[in-house]
PDB file of C-alpha atoms in Angstrom:
ATOM      1  CA  PHE A  22     -15.628  -1.518  -2.008  1.00  0.00           C
ATOM      2  CA  HIS A  23     -15.600  -0.815   1.712  1.00  0.00           C
ATOM      3  CA  ASP A  24     -12.921   1.896   1.793  1.00  0.00           C
ATOM      4  CA  LYS A  25     -13.930   5.140   0.113  1.00  0.00           C
ATOM      5  CA  GLY A  26     -11.279   6.675  -2.142  1.00  0.00           C
ATOM      6  CA  HIS A  27     -10.788  10.278  -1.073  1.00  0.00           C
ATOM      7  CA  HIS A  28      -8.270  13.074  -1.218  1.00  0.00           C
ATOM      8  CA  LEU A  29      -6.034  13.325   1.835  1.00  0.00           C
ATOM      9  CA  SER A  30      -7.579  15.603   4.430  1.00  0.00           C
ATOM     10  CA  SER A  31      -5.888  17.889   6.970  1.00  0.00           C
ATOM     11  CA  SER A  32      -6.541  15.200   9.600  1.00  0.00           C
ATOM     12  CA  ASP A  33      -4.846  12.629   7.336  1.00  0.00           C
ATOM     13  CA  TYR A  34      -1.824  14.860   7.099  1.00  0.00           C
ATOM     14  CA  ALA A  35      -1.859  15.355  10.857  1.00  0.00           C
ATOM     15  CA  ALA A  36      -1.923  11.584  11.322  1.00  0.00           C
ATOM     16  CA  LEU A  37       1.061  11.278   8.975  1.00  0.00           C
ATOM     17  CA  GLU A  38       2.984  13.736  11.161  1.00  0.00           C
ATOM     18  CA  GLU A  39       2.053  11.649  14.232  1.00  0.00           C
ATOM     19  CA  LEU A  40       3.477   8.631  12.414  1.00  0.00           C
ATOM     20  CA  ARG A  41       6.966  10.160  12.050  1.00  0.00           C
ATOM     21  CA  PRO A  42       8.190   9.556  15.634  1.00  0.00           C
ATOM     22  CA  ILE A  43       6.551   6.145  15.690  1.00  0.00           C
ATOM     23  CA  LEU A  44       8.440   5.074  12.539  1.00  0.00           C
ATOM     24  CA  SER A  45      11.635   6.498  13.981  1.00  0.00           C
ATOM     25  CA  GLN A  46      11.204   4.501  17.180  1.00  0.00           C
ATOM     26  CA  ALA A  47      10.360   1.300  15.237  1.00  0.00           C
ATOM     27  CA  TYR A  48      13.454   1.797  13.068  1.00  0.00           C
ATOM     28  CA  THR A  49      15.669   2.343  16.102  1.00  0.00           C
ATOM     29  CA  LEU A  50      14.330  -0.812  17.784  1.00  0.00           C
ATOM     30  CA  CYS A  51      14.970  -2.832  14.637  1.00  0.00           C
ATOM     31  CA  ASP A  52      18.454  -1.342  14.229  1.00  0.00           C
ATOM     32  CA  THR A  53      19.310  -2.064  17.868  1.00  0.00           C
ATOM     33  CA  GLU A  54      18.463  -5.732  17.291  1.00  0.00           C
ATOM     34  CA  GLY A  55      20.328  -5.928  13.984  1.00  0.00           C
ATOM     35  CA  ALA A  56      17.139  -6.188  11.922  1.00  0.00           C
ATOM     36  CA  ARG A  57      16.315  -4.210   8.796  1.00  0.00           C
ATOM     37  CA  PHE A  58      13.300  -1.964   8.746  1.00  0.00           C
ATOM     38  CA  LEU A  59      11.014  -2.322   5.761  1.00  0.00           C
ATOM     39  CA  PHE A  60       7.814  -0.310   5.420  1.00  0.00           C
ATOM     40  CA  VAL A  61       5.309  -2.072   3.172  1.00  0.00           C
ATOM     41  CA  PHE A  62       2.338  -0.132   1.798  1.00  0.00           C
ATOM     42  CA  ALA A  63      -0.642  -2.500   1.392  1.00  0.00           C
ATOM     43  CA  PRO A  64      -3.119  -0.967  -1.074  1.00  0.00           C
ATOM     44  CA  THR A  65      -6.884  -1.086  -0.583  1.00  0.00           C
ATOM     45  CA  LYS A  66      -9.032  -3.148  -2.862  1.00  0.00           C
ATOM     46  CA  PHE A  67     -10.363   0.047  -4.433  1.00  0.00           C
ATOM     47  CA  ARG A  68      -6.842   1.316  -5.185  1.00  0.00           C
ATOM     48  CA  VAL A  69      -6.079  -1.914  -7.014  1.00  0.00           C
ATOM     49  CA  TYR A  70      -9.313  -2.633  -8.831  1.00  0.00           C
ATOM     50  CA  LYS A  71     -10.752   0.823  -9.608  1.00  0.00           C
ATOM     51  CA  GLN A  72      -9.336   0.849 -13.104  1.00  0.00           C
ATOM     52  CA  PHE A  73     -10.944  -2.521 -13.902  1.00  0.00           C
ATOM     53  CA  VAL A  74     -14.483  -1.572 -12.911  1.00  0.00           C
ATOM     54  CA  ASP A  75     -17.013   0.275 -15.017  1.00  0.00           C
ATOM     55  CA  PHE A  76     -19.154   2.032 -12.407  1.00  0.00           C
ATOM     56  CA  ASP A  77     -22.780   2.993 -12.983  1.00  0.00           C
ATOM     57  CA  PRO A  78     -23.003   6.779 -13.462  1.00  0.00           C
ATOM     58  CA  GLN A  79     -25.089   7.101 -10.262  1.00  0.00           C
ATOM     59  CA  SER A  80     -22.793   5.048  -8.056  1.00  0.00           C
ATOM     60  CA  GLN A  81     -20.679   6.863  -5.505  1.00  0.00           C
ATOM     61  CA  PRO A  82     -17.448   4.895  -6.179  1.00  0.00           C
ATOM     62  CA  ARG A  83     -17.433   6.331  -9.689  1.00  0.00           C
ATOM     63  CA  TYR A  84     -16.423   9.665  -8.121  1.00  0.00           C
ATOM     64  CA  TRP A  85     -13.948   8.375  -5.579  1.00  0.00           C
ATOM     65  CA  VAL A  86     -10.287   9.183  -6.109  1.00  0.00           C
ATOM     66  CA  ILE A  87      -6.948   7.476  -5.678  1.00  0.00           C
ATOM     67  CA  ASN A  88      -4.942   9.742  -3.378  1.00  0.00           C
ATOM     68  CA  ASP A  89      -1.170  10.088  -3.131  1.00  0.00           C
ATOM     69  CA  LEU A  90      -0.802   8.358   0.258  1.00  0.00           C
ATOM     70  CA  PRO A  91       1.889   5.919  -0.914  1.00  0.00           C
ATOM     71  CA  LYS A  92       4.047   8.773  -2.267  1.00  0.00           C
ATOM     72  CA  GLU A  93       3.552  10.764   0.936  1.00  0.00           C
ATOM     73  CA  LEU A  94       4.623   7.767   3.002  1.00  0.00           C
ATOM     74  CA  GLU A  95       7.595   6.986   0.801  1.00  0.00           C
ATOM     75  CA  THR A  96       8.776  10.601   1.048  1.00  0.00           C
ATOM     76  CA  MET A  97       8.410  10.500   4.823  1.00  0.00           C
ATOM     77  CA  ILE A  98      10.321   7.236   5.115  1.00  0.00           C
ATOM     78  CA  HIS A  99      13.204   8.536   3.044  1.00  0.00           C
ATOM     79  CA  GLU A 100      13.301  11.831   4.995  1.00  0.00           C
ATOM     80  CA  VAL A 101      13.049  10.305   8.466  1.00  0.00           C
ATOM     81  CA  LEU A 102      14.768   6.962   7.864  1.00  0.00           C
ATOM     82  CA  PRO A 103      17.047   7.135   4.848  1.00  0.00           C
ATOM     83  CA  GLU A 104      18.401   3.645   5.556  1.00  0.00           C
ATOM     84  CA  ALA A 105      14.933   2.040   5.727  1.00  0.00           C
ATOM     85  CA  GLY A 106      13.299   0.213   2.874  1.00  0.00           C
ATOM     86  CA  PHE A 107       9.949   1.175   1.361  1.00  0.00           C
ATOM     87  CA  LEU A 108       7.828  -1.103  -0.764  1.00  0.00           C
ATOM     88  CA  ASP A 109       4.528  -0.043  -2.296  1.00  0.00           C
ATOM     89  CA  LEU A 110       2.588  -3.166  -3.323  1.00  0.00           C
ATOM     90  CA  THR A 111       0.132  -1.219  -5.468  1.00  0.00           C
ATOM     91  CA  SER A 112       1.783  -1.666  -8.870  1.00  0.00           C
ATOM     92  CA  THR A 113       2.477  -5.351  -8.132  1.00  0.00           C
ATOM     93  CA  PHE A 114      -1.144  -5.946  -7.158  1.00  0.00           C
ATOM     94  CA  VAL A 115      -2.488  -4.067 -10.152  1.00  0.00           C
ATOM     95  CA  GLU A 116      -0.236  -6.067 -12.500  1.00  0.00           C
ATOM     96  CA  GLU A 117      -1.196  -9.354 -10.856  1.00  0.00           C
ATOM     97  CA  ALA A 118      -4.892  -8.393 -10.914  1.00  0.00           C
ATOM     98  CA  LEU A 119      -4.720  -8.597 -14.695  1.00  0.00           C
ATOM     99  CA  HIS A 120      -3.704 -12.251 -14.625  1.00  0.00           C
ATOM    100  CA  GLN A 121      -4.564 -13.822 -11.290  1.00  0.00           C
ATOM    101  CA  PRO A 122      -7.690 -14.792  -9.388  1.00  0.00           C
ATOM    102  CA  LEU A 123      -8.987 -12.147  -7.039  1.00  0.00           C
ATOM    103  CA  LEU A 124      -6.319 -10.855  -4.658  1.00  0.00           C
ATOM    104  CA  TYR A 125      -8.941  -9.787  -2.117  1.00  0.00           C
ATOM    105  CA  PHE A 126     -11.954 -11.725  -0.875  1.00  0.00           C
ATOM    106  CA  ASP A 127     -15.022 -10.516  -2.762  1.00  0.00           C
ATOM    107  CA  TYR A 128     -17.026 -10.033   0.423  1.00  0.00           C
ATOM    108  CA  ASP A 129     -14.574  -7.877   2.424  1.00  0.00           C
ATOM    109  CA  THR A 130     -11.303  -5.942   2.373  1.00  0.00           C
ATOM    110  CA  HIS A 131      -8.865  -8.747   3.313  1.00  0.00           C
ATOM    111  CA  TRP A 132      -6.434 -10.410   0.988  1.00  0.00           C
ATOM    112  CA  SER A 133      -7.319 -13.796  -0.436  1.00  0.00           C
ATOM    113  CA  PRO A 134      -4.711 -16.576  -0.265  1.00  0.00           C
ATOM    114  CA  GLU A 135      -3.585 -15.403  -3.707  1.00  0.00           C
ATOM    115  CA  GLY A 136      -3.185 -11.854  -2.412  1.00  0.00           C
ATOM    116  CA  HIS A 137      -1.028 -13.132   0.420  1.00  0.00           C
ATOM    117  CA  ARG A 138       1.113 -15.113  -2.040  1.00  0.00           C
ATOM    118  CA  VAL A 139       1.586 -12.074  -4.267  1.00  0.00           C
ATOM    119  CA  ALA A 140       2.518  -9.871  -1.289  1.00  0.00           C
ATOM    120  CA  ALA A 141       4.925 -12.458   0.162  1.00  0.00           C
ATOM    121  CA  THR A 142       6.635 -12.914  -3.190  1.00  0.00           C
ATOM    122  CA  ALA A 143       7.011  -9.180  -3.697  1.00  0.00           C
ATOM    123  CA  ILE A 144       8.459  -8.704  -0.229  1.00  0.00           C
ATOM    124  CA  ALA A 145      10.864 -11.640  -0.660  1.00  0.00           C
ATOM    125  CA  ASN A 146      11.999 -10.272  -4.014  1.00  0.00           C
ATOM    126  CA  PHE A 147      12.480  -6.803  -2.550  1.00  0.00           C
ATOM    127  CA  MET A 148      14.556  -8.218   0.298  1.00  0.00           C
ATOM    128  CA  ALA A 149      16.653 -10.386  -2.046  1.00  0.00           C
ATOM    129  CA  HIS A 150      17.420  -7.282  -4.125  1.00  0.00           C
ATOM    130  CA  LEU A 151      18.484  -5.424  -0.959  1.00  0.00           C
ATOM    131  CA  ASP A 152      20.749  -8.332   0.030  1.00  0.00           C
ATOM    132  CA  LYS A 153      22.337  -8.330  -3.434  1.00  0.00           C
ATOM    133  CA  ASN A 154      23.100  -4.608  -3.217  1.00  0.00           C
ATOM    134  CA  ASN A 155      24.575  -4.727   0.312  1.00  0.00           C
TER     135      ASN A 155
END
């Protein structure tokens, strides 16, 4: 795993606060053009596969944590942009990881073609659900 799992730091929270006006501006630009704004959280490989790996007791990843970044982002989106959509791909990726080939390339942090398919399907399903409810 390339991305260390860690608790959110004060600098992480500061970065989240810097993100607020950026999201607001992006939402406004989308709205001006008649487009919907959807924020999609793409989980790291560690966030998806941690529960499937039995780490050696001396390995550092054994002590890494899964933080609450998706929940923090979702809360922010709903506070700042109540009309925007939010999709966390974590649960979808975890579920698919049980049944599918690897969703990430084994040699880096990028999605494999299967990971892209899973993400695209989840986003399309989310958007179809929004269309049905509007």
